[in-house]
mmCIF file of C-alpha atoms in Angstrom:
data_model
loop_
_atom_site.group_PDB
_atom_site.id
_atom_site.type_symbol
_atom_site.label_atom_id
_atom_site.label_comp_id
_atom_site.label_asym_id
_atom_site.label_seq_id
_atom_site.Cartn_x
_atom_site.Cartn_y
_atom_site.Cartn_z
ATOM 1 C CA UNK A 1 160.217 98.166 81.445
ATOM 2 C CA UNK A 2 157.054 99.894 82.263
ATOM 3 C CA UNK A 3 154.891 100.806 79.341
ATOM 4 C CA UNK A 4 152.869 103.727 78.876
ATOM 5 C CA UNK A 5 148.820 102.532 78.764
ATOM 6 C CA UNK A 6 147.615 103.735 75.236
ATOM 7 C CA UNK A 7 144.452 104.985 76.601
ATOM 8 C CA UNK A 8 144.545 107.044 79.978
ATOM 9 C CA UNK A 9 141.420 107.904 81.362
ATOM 10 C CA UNK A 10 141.037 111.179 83.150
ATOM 11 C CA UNK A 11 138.331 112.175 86.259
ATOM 12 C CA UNK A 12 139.673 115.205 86.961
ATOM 13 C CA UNK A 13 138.986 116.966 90.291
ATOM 14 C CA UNK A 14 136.033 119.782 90.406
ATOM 15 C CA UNK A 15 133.460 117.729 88.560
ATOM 16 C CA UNK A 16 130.689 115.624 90.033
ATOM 17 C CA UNK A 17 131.741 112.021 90.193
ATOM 18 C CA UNK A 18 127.467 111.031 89.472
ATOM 19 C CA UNK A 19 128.696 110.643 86.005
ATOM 20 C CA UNK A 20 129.546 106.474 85.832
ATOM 21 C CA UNK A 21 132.179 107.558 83.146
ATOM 22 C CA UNK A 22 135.878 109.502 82.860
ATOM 23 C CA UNK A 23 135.296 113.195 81.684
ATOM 24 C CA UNK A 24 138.285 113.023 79.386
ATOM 25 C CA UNK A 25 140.704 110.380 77.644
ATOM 26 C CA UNK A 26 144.031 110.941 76.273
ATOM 27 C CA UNK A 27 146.050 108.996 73.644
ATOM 28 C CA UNK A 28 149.397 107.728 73.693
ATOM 29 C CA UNK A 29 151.387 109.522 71.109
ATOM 30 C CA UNK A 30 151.721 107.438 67.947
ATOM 31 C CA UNK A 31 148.477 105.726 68.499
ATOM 32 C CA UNK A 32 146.433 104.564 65.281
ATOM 33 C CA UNK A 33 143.355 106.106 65.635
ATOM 34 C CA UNK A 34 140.139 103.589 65.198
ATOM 35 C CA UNK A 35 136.694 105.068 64.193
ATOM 36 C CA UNK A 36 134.260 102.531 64.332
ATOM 37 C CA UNK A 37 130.255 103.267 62.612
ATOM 38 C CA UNK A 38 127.738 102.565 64.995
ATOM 39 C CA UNK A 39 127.397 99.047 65.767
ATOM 40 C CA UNK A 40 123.828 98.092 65.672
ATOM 41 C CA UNK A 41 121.740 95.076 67.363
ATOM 42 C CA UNK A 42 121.914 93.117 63.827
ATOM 43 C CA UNK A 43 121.945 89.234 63.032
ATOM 44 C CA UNK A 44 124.128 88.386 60.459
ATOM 45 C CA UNK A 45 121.271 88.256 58.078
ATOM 46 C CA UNK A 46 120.400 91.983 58.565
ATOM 47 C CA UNK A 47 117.601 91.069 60.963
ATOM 48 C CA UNK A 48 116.890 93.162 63.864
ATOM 49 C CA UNK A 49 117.649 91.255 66.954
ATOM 50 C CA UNK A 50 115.904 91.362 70.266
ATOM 51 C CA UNK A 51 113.332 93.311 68.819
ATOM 52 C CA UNK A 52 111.307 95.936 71.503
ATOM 53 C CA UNK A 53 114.424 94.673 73.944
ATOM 54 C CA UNK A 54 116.417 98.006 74.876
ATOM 55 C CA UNK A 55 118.866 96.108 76.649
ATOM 56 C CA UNK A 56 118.997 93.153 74.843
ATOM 57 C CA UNK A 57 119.337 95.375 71.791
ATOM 58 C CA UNK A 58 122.291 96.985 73.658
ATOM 59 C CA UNK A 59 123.948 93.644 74.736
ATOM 60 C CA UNK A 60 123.640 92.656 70.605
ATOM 61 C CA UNK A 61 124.996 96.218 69.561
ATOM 62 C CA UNK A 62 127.625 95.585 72.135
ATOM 63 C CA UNK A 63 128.927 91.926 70.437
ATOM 64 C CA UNK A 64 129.237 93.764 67.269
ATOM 65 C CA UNK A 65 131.097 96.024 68.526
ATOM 66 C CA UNK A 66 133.138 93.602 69.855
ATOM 67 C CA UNK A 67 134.096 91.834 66.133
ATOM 68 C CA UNK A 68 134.485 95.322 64.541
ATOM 69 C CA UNK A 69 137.020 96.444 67.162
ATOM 70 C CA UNK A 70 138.881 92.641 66.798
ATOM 71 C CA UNK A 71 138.954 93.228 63.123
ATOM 72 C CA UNK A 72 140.888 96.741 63.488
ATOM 73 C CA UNK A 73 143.475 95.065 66.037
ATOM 74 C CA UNK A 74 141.994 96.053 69.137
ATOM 75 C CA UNK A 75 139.512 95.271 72.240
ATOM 76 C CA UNK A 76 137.422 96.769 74.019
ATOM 77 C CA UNK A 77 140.184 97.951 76.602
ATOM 78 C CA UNK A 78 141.299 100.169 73.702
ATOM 79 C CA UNK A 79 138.435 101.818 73.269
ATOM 80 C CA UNK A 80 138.284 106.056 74.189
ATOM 81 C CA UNK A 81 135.194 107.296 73.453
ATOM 82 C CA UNK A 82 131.341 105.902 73.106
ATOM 83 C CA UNK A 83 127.917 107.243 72.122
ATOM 84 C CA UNK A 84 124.874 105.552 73.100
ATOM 85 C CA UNK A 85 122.026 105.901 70.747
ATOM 86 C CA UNK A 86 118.367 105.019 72.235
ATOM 87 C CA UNK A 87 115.057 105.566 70.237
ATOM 88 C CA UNK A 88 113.679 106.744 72.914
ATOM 89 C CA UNK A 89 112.259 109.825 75.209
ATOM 90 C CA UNK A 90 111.814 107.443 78.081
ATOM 91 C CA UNK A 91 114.430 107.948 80.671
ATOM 92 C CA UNK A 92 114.186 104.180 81.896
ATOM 93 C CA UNK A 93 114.844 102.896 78.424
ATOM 94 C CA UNK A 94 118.408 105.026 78.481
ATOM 95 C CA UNK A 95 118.838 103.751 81.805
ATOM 96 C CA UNK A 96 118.389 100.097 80.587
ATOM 97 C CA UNK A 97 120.537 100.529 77.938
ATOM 98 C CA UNK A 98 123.532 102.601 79.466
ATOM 99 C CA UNK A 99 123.800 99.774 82.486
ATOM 100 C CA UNK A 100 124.579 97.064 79.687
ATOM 101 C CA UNK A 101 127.242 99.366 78.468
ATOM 102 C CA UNK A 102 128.480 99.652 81.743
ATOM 103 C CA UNK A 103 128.377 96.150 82.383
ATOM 104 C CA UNK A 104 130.331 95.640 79.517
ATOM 105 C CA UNK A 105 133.096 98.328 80.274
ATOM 106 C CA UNK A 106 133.630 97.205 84.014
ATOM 107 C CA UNK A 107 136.736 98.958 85.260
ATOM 108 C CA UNK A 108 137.262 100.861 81.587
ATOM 109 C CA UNK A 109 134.987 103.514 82.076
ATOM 110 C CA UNK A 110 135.411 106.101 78.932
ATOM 111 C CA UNK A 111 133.922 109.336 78.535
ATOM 112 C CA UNK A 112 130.677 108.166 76.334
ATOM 113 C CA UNK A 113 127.357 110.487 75.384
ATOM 114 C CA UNK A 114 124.018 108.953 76.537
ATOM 115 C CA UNK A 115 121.083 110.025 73.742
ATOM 116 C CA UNK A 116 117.090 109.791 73.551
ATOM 117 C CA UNK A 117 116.596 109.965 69.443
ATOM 118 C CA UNK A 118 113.372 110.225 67.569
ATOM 119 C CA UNK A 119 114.541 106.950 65.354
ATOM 120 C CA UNK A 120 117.365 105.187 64.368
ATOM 121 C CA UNK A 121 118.010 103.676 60.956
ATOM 122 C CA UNK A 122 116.709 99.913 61.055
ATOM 123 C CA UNK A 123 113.181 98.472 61.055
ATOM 124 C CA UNK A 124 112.888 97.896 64.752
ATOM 125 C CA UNK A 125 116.352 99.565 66.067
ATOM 126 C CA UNK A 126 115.954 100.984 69.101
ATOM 127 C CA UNK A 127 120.105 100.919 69.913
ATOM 128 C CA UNK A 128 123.355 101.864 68.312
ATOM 129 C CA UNK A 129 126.435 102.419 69.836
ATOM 130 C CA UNK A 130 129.142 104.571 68.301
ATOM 131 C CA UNK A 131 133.411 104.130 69.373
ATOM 132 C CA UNK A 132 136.928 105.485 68.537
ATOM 133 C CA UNK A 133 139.428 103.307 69.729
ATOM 134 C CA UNK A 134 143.427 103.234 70.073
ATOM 135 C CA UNK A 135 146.521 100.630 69.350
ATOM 136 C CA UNK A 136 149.807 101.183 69.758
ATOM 137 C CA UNK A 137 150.875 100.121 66.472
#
C-alpha cells in the first residue's frame, strides 16, 4: 500500500530555480497542523549560546527546533514552512545563517523566508527560526 507523503513539496515550472527552497507545500488532508514559536539559540539556562556566532547561533536555534518538533510528534521531515530571522543588514551574515538551515534540511527543502531584522528579543540573539509542521495523526 502506497501512502500519500504528508508534506508534498512543490517547484513549480516558470519560476527561477536560484531559490535553494520549494515555492509552495501542500498538506495531506487530515493533517494536524503544528505551529512552532521561534526557536532561539538558548541554553537550557536561558543563556544566549554562541554568542556573535551567526551560524553557530543558527546550528543552536536549529537543535531546539529539533526537541520542540519531537515534543509535538514530529521531525524535521514534517516540517512545511520556515522563517529565518537574522539581526542583521549584512548580506553575508544571512548567507551564513541560511546555509546551516540548509544543511540541516538536506533533501527537504520547504518554502522558508530569509530576513535581515533590526533586533531580535534576547541579550545577544542574533537568530531565530520560525516552523509549521504536519503529522498524519
Amino acid at each position: 500500500m502506497h501512502q500519500r507523503p504528508t508534506v508534498t513539496l512543490l517547484h513549480p515550472e516558470g519560476l527561477s530555480n536560484a531559490a535553494q527552497y520549494a515555492y509552495a507545500a501542500s498538506v495531506a488532508p487530515g493533517a494536524r497542523m503544528i505551529f512552532l514559536a521561534g526557536a532561539c539559540p538558548l541554553n537550557v539556562d536561558g543563556t544566549t549560546a554562541e554568542v556573535g556566532n551567526v551560524a553557530g547561533q543558527a546550528r543552536k536555534a536549529l537543535d531546539n527546533m529539533r526537541v520542540a518538533l519531537e515534543a509535538a510528534g514530529a521531525g524535521i521531515q514534517d516540517v512545511v514552512f520556515t522563517r529565518v530571522l537574522v539581526a542583521s543588514s549584512d548580506r553575508a551574515d544571512l548567507h551564513s545563517a541560511w546555509e546551516v538551515v540548509r544543511e540541516a534540511f538536506g533533501d527537504h527543502d520547504v518554502p522558508s523566508t530569509l530576513l535581515g531584522v533590526t533586533v531580535l528579543g534576547y541579550a545577544d540573539q542574533l537568530v531565530e527560526i520560525e516552523a509549521v509542521a504536519a503529522v498524519v495523526p
